[in-house]
Tab-separated table of C-alpha atoms and ligand atoms in Angstrom:
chain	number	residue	atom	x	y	z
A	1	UNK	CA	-128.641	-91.225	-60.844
A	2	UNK	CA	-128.404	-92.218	-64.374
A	3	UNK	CA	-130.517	-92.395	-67.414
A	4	UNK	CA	-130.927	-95.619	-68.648
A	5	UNK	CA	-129.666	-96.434	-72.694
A	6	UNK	CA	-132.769	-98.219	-73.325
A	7	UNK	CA	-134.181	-94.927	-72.740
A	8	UNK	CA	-132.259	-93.002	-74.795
A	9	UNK	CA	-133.128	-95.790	-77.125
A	10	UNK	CA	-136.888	-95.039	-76.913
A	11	UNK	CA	-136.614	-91.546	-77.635
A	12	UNK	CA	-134.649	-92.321	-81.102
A	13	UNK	CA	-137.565	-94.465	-81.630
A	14	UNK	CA	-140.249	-92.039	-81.431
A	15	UNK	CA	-138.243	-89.322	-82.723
A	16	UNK	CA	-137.605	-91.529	-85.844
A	17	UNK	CA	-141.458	-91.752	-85.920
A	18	UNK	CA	-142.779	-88.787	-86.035
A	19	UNK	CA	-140.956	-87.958	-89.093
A	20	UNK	CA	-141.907	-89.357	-92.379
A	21	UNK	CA	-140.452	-92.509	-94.152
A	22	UNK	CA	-137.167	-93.099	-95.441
A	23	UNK	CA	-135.301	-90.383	-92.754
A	24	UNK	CA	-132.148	-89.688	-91.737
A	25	UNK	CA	-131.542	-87.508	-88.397
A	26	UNK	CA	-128.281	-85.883	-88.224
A	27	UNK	CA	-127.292	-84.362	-84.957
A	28	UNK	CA	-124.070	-83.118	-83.447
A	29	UNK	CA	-122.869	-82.027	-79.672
A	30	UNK	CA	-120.426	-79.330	-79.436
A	31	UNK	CA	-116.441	-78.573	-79.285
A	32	UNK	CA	-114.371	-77.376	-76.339
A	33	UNK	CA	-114.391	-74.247	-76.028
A	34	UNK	CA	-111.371	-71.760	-75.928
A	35	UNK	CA	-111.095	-69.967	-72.160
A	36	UNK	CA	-107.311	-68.049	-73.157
A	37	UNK	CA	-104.155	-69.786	-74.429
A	38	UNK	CA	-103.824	-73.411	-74.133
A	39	UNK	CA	-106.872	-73.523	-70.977
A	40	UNK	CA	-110.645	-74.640	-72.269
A	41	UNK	CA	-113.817	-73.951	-70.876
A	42	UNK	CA	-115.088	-77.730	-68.741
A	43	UNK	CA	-117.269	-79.192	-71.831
A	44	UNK	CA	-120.983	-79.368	-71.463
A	45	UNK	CA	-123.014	-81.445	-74.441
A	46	UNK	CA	-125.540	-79.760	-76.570
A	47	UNK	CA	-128.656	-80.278	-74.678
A	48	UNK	CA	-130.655	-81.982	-77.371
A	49	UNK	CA	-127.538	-84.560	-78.458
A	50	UNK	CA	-127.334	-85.351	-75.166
A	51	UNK	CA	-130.994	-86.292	-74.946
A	52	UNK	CA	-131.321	-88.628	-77.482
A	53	UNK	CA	-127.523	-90.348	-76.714
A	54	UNK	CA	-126.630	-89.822	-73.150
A	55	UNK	CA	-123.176	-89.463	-75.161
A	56	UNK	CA	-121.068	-86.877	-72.636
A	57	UNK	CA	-117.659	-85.874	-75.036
A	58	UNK	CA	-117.029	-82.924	-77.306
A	59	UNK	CA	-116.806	-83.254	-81.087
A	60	UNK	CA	-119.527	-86.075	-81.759
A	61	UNK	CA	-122.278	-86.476	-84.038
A	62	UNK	CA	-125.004	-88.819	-84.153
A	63	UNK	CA	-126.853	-89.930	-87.431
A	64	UNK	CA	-129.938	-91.788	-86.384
A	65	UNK	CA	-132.162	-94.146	-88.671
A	66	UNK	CA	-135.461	-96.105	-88.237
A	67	UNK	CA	-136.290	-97.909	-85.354
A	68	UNK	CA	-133.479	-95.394	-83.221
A	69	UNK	CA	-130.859	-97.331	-85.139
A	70	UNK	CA	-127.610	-94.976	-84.430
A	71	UNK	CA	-124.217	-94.607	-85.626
A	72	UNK	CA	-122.260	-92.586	-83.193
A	73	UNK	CA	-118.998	-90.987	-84.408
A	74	UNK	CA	-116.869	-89.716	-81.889
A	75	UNK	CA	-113.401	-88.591	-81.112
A	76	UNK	CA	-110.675	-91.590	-81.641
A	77	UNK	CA	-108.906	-93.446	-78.803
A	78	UNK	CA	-105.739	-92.089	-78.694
A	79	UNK	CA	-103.307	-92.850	-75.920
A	80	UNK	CA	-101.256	-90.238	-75.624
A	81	UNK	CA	-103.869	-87.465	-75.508
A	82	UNK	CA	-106.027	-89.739	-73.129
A	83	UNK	CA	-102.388	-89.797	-70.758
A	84	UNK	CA	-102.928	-85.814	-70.766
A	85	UNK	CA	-106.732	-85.202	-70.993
A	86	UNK	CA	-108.184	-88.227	-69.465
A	87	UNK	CA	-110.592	-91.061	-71.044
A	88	UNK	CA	-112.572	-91.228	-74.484
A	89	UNK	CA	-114.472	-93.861	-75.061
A	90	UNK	CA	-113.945	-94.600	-78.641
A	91	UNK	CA	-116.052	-95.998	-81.471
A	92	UNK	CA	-115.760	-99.399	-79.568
A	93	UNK	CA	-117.040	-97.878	-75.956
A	94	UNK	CA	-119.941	-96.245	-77.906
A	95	UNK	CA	-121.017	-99.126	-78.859
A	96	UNK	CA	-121.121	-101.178	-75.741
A	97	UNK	CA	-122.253	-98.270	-73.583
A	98	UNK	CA	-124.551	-95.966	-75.861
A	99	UNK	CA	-126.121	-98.208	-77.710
A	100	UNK	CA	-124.773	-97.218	-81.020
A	101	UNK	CA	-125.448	-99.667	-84.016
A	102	UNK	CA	-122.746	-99.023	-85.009
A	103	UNK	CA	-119.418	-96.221	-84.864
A	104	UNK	CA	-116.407	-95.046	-86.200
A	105	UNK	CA	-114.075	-92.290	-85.370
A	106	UNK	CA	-114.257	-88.359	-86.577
A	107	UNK	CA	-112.190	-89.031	-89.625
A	108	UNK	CA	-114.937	-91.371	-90.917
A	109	UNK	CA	-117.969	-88.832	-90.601
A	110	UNK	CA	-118.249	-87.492	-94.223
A	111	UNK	CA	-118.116	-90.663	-95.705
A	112	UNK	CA	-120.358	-92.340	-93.650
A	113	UNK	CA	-122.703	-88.793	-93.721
A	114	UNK	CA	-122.528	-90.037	-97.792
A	115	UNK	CA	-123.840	-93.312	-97.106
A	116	UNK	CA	-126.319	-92.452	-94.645
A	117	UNK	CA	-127.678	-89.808	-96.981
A	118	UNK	CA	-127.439	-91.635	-100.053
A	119	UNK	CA	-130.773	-93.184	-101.279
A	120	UNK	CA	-132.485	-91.314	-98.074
A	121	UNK	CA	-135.342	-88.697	-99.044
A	122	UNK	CA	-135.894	-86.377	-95.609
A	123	UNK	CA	-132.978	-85.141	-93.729
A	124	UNK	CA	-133.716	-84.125	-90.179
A	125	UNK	CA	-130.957	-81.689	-88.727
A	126	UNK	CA	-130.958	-78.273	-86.699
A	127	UNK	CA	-131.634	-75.901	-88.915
A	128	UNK	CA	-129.985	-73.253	-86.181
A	129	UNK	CA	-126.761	-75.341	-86.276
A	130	UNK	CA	-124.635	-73.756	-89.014
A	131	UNK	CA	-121.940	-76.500	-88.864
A	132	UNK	CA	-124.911	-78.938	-89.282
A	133	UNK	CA	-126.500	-76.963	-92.035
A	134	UNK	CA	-123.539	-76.736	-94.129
A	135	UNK	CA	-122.399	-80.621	-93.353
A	136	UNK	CA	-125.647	-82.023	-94.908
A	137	UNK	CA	-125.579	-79.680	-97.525
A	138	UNK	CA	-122.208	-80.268	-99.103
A	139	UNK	CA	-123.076	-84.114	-98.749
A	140	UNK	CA	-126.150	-83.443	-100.968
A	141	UNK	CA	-124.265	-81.689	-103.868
A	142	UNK	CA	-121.658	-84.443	-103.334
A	143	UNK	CA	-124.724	-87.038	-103.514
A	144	UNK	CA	-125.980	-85.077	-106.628
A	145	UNK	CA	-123.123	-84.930	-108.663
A	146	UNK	CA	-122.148	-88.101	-108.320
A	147	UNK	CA	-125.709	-88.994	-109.757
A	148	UNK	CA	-124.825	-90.405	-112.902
A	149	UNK	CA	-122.957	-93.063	-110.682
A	150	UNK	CA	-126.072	-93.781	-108.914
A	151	UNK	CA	-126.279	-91.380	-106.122
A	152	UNK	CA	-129.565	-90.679	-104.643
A	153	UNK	CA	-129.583	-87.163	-103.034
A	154	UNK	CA	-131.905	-86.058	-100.091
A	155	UNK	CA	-135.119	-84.014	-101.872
A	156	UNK	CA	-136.187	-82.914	-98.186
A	157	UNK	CA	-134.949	-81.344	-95.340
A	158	UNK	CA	-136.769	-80.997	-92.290
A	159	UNK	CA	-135.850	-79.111	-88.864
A	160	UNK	CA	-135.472	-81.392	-86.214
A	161	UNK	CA	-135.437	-78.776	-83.244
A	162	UNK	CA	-139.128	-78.159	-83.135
A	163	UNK	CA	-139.829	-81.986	-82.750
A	164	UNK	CA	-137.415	-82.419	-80.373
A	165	UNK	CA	-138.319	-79.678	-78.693
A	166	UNK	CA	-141.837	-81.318	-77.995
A	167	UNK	CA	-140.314	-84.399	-76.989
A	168	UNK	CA	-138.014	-82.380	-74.835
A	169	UNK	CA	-141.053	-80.885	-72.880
A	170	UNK	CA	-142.737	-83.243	-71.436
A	171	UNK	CA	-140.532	-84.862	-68.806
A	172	UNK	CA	-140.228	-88.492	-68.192
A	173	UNK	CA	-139.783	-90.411	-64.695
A	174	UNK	CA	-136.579	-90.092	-65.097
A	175	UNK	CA	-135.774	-86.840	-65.857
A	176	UNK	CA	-138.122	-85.861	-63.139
A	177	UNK	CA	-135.966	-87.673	-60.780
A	178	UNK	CA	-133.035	-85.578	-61.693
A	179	UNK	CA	-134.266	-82.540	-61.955
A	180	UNK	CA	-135.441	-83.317	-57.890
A	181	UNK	CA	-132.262	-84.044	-57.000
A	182	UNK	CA	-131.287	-80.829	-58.896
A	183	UNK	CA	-133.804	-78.725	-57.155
A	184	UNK	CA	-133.236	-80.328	-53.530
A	185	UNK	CA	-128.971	-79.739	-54.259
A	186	UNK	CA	-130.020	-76.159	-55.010
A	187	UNK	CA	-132.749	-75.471	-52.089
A	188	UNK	CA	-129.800	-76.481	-49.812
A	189	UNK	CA	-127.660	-73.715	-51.528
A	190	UNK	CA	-129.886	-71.473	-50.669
A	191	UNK	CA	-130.596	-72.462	-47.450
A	192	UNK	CA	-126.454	-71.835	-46.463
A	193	UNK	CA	-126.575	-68.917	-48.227
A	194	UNK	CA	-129.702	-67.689	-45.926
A	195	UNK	CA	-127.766	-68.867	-43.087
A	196	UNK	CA	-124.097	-67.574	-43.900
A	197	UNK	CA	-124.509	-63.833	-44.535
A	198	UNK	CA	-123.728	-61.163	-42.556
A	199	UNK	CA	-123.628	-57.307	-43.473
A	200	UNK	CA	-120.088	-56.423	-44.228
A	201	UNK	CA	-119.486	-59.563	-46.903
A	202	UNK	CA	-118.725	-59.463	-50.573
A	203	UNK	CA	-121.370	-60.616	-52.356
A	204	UNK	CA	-119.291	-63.055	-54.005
A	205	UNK	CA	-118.554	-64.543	-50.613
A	206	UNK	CA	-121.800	-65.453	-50.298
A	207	UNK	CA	-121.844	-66.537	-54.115
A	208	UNK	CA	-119.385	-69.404	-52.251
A	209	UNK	CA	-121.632	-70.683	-50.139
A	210	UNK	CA	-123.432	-71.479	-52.957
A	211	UNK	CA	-121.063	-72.897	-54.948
A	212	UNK	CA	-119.836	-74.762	-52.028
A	213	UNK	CA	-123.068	-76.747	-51.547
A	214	UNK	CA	-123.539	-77.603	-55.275
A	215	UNK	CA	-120.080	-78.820	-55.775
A	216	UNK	CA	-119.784	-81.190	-52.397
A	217	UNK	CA	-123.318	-82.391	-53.461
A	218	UNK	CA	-121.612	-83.557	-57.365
A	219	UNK	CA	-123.382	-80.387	-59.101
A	220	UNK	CA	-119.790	-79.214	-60.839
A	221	UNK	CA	-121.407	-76.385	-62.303
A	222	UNK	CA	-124.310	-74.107	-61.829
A	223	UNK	CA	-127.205	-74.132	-64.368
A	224	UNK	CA	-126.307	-70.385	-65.295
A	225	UNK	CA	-123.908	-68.041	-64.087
A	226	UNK	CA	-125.184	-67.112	-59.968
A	227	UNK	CA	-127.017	-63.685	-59.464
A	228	UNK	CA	-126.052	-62.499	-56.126
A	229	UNK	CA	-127.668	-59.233	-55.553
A	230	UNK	CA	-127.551	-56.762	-52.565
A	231	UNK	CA	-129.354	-53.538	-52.526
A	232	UNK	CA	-130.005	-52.121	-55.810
A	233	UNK	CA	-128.294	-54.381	-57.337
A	234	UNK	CA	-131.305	-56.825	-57.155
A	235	UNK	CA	-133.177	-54.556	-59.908
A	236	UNK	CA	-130.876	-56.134	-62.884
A	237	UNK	CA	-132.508	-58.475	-63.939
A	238	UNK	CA	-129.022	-60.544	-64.838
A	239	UNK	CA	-127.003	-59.277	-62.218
A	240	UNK	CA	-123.445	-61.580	-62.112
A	241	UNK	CA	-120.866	-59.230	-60.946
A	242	UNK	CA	-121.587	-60.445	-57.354
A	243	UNK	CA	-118.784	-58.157	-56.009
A	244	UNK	CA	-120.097	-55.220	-53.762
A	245	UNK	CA	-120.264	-55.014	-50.412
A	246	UNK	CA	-123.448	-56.660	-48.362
A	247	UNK	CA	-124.711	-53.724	-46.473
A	248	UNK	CA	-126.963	-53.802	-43.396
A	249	UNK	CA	-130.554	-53.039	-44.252
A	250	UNK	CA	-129.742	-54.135	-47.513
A	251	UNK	CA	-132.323	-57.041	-48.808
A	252	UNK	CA	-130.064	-59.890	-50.963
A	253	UNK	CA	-131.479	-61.481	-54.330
A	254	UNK	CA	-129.934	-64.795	-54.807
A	255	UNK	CA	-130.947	-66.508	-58.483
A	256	UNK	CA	-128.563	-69.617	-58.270
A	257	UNK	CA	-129.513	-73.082	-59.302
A	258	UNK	CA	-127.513	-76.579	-59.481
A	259	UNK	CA	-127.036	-78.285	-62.949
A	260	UNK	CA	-127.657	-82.432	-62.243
A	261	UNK	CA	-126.791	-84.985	-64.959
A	262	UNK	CA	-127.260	-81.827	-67.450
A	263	UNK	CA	-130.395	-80.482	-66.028
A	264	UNK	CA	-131.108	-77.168	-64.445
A	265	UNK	CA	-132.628	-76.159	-61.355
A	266	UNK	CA	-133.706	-72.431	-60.922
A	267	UNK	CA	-134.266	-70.727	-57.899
A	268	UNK	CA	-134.540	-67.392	-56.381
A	269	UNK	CA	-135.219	-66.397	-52.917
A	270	UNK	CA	-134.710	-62.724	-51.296
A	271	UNK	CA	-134.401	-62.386	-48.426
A	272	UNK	CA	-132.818	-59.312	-45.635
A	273	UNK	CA	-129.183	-58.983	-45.074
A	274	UNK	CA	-129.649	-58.429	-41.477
A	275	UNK	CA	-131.960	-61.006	-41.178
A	276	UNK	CA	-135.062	-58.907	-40.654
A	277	UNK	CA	-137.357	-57.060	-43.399
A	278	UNK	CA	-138.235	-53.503	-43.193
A	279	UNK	CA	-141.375	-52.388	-43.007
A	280	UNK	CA	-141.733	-51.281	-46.642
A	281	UNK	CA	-139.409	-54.341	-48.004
A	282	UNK	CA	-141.927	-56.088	-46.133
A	283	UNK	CA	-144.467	-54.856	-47.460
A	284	UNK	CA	-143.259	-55.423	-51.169
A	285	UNK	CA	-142.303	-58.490	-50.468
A	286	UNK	CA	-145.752	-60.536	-49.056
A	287	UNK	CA	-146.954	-58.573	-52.816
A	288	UNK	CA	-144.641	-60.538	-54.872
A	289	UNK	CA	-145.678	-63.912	-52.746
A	290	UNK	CA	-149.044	-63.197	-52.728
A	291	UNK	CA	-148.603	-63.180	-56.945
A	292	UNK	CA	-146.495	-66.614	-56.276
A	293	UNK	CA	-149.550	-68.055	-54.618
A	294	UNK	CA	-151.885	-66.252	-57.150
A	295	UNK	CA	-149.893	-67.884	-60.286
A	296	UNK	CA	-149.686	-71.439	-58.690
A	297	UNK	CA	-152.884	-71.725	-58.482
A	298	UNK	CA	-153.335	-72.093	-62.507
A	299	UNK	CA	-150.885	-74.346	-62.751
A	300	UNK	CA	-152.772	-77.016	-63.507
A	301	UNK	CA	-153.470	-79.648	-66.491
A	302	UNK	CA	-155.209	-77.845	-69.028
A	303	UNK	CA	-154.976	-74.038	-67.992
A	304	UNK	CA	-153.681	-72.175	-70.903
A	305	UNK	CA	-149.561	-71.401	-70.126
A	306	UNK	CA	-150.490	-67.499	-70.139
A	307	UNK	CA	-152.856	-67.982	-67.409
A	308	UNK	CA	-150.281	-67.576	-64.111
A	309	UNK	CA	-148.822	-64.928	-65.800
A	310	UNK	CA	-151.763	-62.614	-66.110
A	311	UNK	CA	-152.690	-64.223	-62.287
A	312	UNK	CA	-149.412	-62.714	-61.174
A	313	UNK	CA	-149.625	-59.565	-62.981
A	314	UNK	CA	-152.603	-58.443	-61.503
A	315	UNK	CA	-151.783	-59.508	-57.877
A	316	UNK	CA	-148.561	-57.309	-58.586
A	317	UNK	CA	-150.594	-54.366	-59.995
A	318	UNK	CA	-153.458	-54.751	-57.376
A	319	UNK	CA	-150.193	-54.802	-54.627
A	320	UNK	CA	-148.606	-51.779	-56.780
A	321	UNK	CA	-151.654	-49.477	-56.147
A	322	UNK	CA	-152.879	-50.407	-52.294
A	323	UNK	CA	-149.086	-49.034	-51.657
A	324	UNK	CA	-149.147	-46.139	-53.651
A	325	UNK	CA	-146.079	-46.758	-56.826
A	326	UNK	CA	-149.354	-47.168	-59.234
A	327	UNK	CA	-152.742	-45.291	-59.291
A	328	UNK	CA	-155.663	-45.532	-60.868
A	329	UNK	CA	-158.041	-48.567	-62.103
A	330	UNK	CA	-156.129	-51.903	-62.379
A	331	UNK	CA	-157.896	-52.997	-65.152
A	332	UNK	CA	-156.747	-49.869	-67.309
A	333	UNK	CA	-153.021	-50.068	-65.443
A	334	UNK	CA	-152.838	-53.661	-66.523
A	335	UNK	CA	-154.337	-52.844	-69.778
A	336	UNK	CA	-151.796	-50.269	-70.414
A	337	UNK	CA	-149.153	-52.139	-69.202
A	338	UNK	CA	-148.507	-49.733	-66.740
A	339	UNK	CA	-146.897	-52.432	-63.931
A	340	UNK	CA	-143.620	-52.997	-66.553
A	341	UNK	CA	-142.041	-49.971	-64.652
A	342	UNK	CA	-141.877	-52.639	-62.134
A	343	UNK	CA	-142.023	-56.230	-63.682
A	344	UNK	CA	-140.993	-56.013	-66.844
A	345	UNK	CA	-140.376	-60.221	-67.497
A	346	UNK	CA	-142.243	-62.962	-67.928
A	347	UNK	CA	-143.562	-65.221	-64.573
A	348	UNK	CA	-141.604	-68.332	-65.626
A	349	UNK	CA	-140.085	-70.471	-68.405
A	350	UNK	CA	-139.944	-74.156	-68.993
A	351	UNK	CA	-137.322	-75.398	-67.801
A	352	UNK	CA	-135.193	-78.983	-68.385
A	353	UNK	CA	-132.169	-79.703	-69.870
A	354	UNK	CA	-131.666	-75.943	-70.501
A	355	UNK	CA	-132.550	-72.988	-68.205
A	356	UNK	CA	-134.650	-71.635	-70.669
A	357	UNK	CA	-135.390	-74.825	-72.170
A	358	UNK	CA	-137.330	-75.289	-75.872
A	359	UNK	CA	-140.793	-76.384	-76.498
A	360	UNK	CA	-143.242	-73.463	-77.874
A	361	UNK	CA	-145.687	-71.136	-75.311
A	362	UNK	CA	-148.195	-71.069	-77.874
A	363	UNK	CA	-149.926	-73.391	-80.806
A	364	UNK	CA	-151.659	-72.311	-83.717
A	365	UNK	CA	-151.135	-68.754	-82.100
A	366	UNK	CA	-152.567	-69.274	-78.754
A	367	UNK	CA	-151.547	-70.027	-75.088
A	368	UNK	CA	-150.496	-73.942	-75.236
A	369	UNK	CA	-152.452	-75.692	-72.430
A	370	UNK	CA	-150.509	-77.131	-69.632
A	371	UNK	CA	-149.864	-81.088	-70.078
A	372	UNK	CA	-148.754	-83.616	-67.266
A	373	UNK	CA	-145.144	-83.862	-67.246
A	374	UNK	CA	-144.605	-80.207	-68.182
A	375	UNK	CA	-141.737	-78.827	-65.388
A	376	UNK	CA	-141.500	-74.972	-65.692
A	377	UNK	CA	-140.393	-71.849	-63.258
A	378	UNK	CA	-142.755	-69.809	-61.673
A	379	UNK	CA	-141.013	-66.254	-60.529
A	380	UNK	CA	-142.680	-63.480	-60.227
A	381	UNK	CA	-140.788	-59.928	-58.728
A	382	UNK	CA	-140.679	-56.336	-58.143
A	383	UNK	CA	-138.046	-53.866	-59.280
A	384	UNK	CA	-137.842	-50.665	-57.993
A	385	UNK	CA	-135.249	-48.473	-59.523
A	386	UNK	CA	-133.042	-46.636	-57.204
A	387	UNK	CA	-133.791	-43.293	-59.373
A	388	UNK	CA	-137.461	-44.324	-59.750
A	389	UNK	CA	-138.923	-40.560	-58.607
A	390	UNK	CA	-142.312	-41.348	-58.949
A	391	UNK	CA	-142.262	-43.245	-56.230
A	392	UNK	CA	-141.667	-42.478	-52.291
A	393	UNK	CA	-137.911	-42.932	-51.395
A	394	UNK	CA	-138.571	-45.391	-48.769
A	395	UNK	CA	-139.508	-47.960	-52.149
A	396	UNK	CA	-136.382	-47.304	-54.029
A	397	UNK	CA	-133.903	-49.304	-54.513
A	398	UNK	CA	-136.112	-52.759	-53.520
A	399	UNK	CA	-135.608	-55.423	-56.000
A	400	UNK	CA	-137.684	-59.024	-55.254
A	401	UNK	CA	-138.128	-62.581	-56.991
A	402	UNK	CA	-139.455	-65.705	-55.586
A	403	UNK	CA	-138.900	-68.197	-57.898
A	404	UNK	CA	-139.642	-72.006	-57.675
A	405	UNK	CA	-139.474	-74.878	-59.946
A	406	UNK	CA	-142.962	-76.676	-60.967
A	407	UNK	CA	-144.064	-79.923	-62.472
A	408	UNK	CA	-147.316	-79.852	-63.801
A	409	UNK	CA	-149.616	-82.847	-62.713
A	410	UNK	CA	-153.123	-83.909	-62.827
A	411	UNK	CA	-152.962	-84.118	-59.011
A	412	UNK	CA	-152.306	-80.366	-58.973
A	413	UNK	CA	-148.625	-79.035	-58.981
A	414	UNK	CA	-145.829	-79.972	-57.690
A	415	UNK	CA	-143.050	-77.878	-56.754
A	416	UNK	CA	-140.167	-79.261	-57.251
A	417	UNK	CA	-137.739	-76.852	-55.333
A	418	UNK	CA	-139.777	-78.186	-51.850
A	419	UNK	CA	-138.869	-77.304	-48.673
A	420	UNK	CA	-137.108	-73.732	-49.143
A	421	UNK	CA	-138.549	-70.912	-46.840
A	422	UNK	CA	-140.044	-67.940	-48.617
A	423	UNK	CA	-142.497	-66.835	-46.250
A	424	UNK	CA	-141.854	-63.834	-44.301
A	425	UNK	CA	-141.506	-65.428	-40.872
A	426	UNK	CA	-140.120	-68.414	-42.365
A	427	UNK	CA	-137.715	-66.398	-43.660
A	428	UNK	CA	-136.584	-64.928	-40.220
A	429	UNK	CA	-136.647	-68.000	-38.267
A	430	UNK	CA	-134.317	-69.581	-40.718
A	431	UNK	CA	-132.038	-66.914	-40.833
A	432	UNK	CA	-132.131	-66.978	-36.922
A	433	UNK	CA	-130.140	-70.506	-36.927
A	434	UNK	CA	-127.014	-70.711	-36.646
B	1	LIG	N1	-132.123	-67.625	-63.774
B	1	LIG	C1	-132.680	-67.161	-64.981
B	1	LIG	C2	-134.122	-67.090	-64.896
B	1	LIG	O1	-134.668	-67.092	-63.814
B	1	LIG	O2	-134.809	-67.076	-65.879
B	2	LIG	MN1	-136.105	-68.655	-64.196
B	3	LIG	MN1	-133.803	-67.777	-62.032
């Protein structure tokens, strides 16, 4: 599954116009990354180079002109370093399978950054990219004082991120593709995981399982580092450790999704180690579904983005006080925020290329409306502190998410991350198979 060039193509081209005439865009991925010694982290691209080149090695930079035009400058082929590290493609591969206009290796890049620049009014960069920032700039005072030569220098610079960041947001056919086969890799993570555990195993055992399924399935790496959560452990939030003991009557929170082609999948499911809920993680539990439920139902075209938030929150807060860990109005306990003792992050994120992924949650200071094409997380949860003494015992300790991945259509949603039990008796049956 592979995103065509012509498409890459495209998105240069509207990219190139939405910004105003006579514009450069300057872009660059990012470098391997140290682990210790002579070992490097496996390279991932920067999310938005990789969108508008496809281009998959470290150290590159893009500068893009009208009409998507692109000059790709990359690493150099270099024999003896491709006998030891494997394969670059070169200025000559970029061409023939990016669709570069033209490229050149590393060495070239401030000279052709000059000529690029030279004679252009608006440069378009990341402004949060210091590298970036201080590139174009010494190529303007370069550009300036060489002036009296005839160098033009750049009068405008203009941040890129929040454009691409639109374009980023609304998902095309084939992202959507990929981010399915992301979601289904990752459902059938979950589903060994559901399967696999017994009490008495680490939690990084079952952390395998996981890893297992998204590696066999060509997922090399997860989207972000696995939560695997037993007991108490479930209540934080960004729980990686994954190295205590699974005990019986302890309920599991596994947040684990596959990264596909660059994109993310995001899951969480919780379900009992023993296979069967207890009455009061039962009860919790069909609460935080019931807000699931709640939420989806305003994700639709044209609800505002806050709207399955505020859904979930008051399911949760309604759920909160029929058991007792709240009391008093729910109005006033959602008013006063009163339910963050217990859910204290949002219901969901958009989600793409990144985990978090970019695009803004509100315009012109309110709640964006949802748009076809939009994919986000919906993920709501209870967190019960295991020192939490306002609460009866029998609560404490009980952390819960449900989390599923959405695409917003005019058909109504579509959730992405089909097919994954999170019903209670689903739940149990499933855990029942060998
Ligand atoms: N896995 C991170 C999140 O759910 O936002
Ligand atoms: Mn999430
Ligand atoms: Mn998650």
């Amino acid at each position: 599954m592979k995103i065509e060039t012509q498409t890459y193509q495209a998105r240069r081209e509207r990219l190139m116009q939405s910004l105003p005439e006579n514009s450069v865009v300057v872009i660059r991925t990012g470098e391997l990354s140290t682990r210790n010694n002579d070992c490097e982290y496996e390279f991932r691209p920067h999310s938005s180079f990789f969108y508008l080149t496809g281009f998959p090695e470290p150290s590159a930079y893009a500068i893009i002109r009208a009409g998507g035009e692109m000059t790709l400058v990359t690493l150099p082929k270099d024999p003896e370093k491709e006998q030891w590290e494997g394969f670059r493609f070169g200025s000559e591969g970029a061409m023939q399978s990016f669709g570069a206009t033209d490229a050149l290796d590393l060495d070239g890049l401030d000279d052709a950054l000059f000529s690029a620049l030279d004679g252009t009014t608006n440069v378009a960069y990341l402004f949060d990219d210091g590298v970036l920032r201080e590139k174009v700039a010494d190529c303007r005072d370069k550009l300036s004082a060489r002036a009296r030569a005839g160098a033009v220098a750049p009068t405008s610079f203009i941040d890129a991120g929040p454009i691409i960041a639109e374009m980023r947001l609304i998902k095309d056919k084939e992202e959507i593709a990929i981010m399915e086969a992301a979601a289904q890799i990752s459902v059938e993570a979950h589903k060994q995981a559901m399967k696999s555990v017994r009490p008495g195993m680490m939690e990084y055992q079952l952390e395998a399982e996981l890893n297992y399924v998204f590696m066999k399935s060509g997922a090399r790496q997860p989207a972000y580092n696995n939560i695997v959560a037993s007991g108490s452990n479930a209540c934080v939030l960004h729980y990686i450790k994954n190295d205590e003991p699974i005990e019986d009557g302890d309920l599991i929170l596994i947040d684990a999704g596959a990264e596909l082609g660059c994109y993310a999948a995001d899951i969480t499911r919780t379900f009992p180690a023993n296979g069967k809920f207890s009455e009061p993680q039962a009860a919790l539990y069909q609460v935080v579904l019931d807000a699931y439920h709640a939420g989806m139902k305003k994700l639709v075209v044209g609800a505002p983005y806050e709207a399955f938030h505020n859904a979930a929150v008051r399911t949760l807060t309604e759920g909160l006080v029929t058991h007792g860990l709240l009391s008093g109005d729910v109005d006033l306990l959602i008013e006063s925020k009163a339910y963050r003792d217990f859910y204290m992050h949002n219901t969901g994120h958009w989600l793409g290329l990144d985990v978090h992924d970019c695009g803004a949650y509100k315009v012109a200071g309110e709640s964006r409306l949802l748009e076809e094409g939009m994919v986000l997380t919906i993920e709501p949860g209870l967190y019960v502190s295991a020192d939490n003494e306002s609460v009866d015992e029998k609560w404490r300790g009980i952390g819960i998410r449900i989390e599923d991945d959405v695409l917003i259509r005019a058909e109504g949603p579509y959730v992405l991350t089909h097919g994954l039990a999170k019903e209670i008796a689903d739940i149990e049956a499933l855990m029942a198979q060998d």
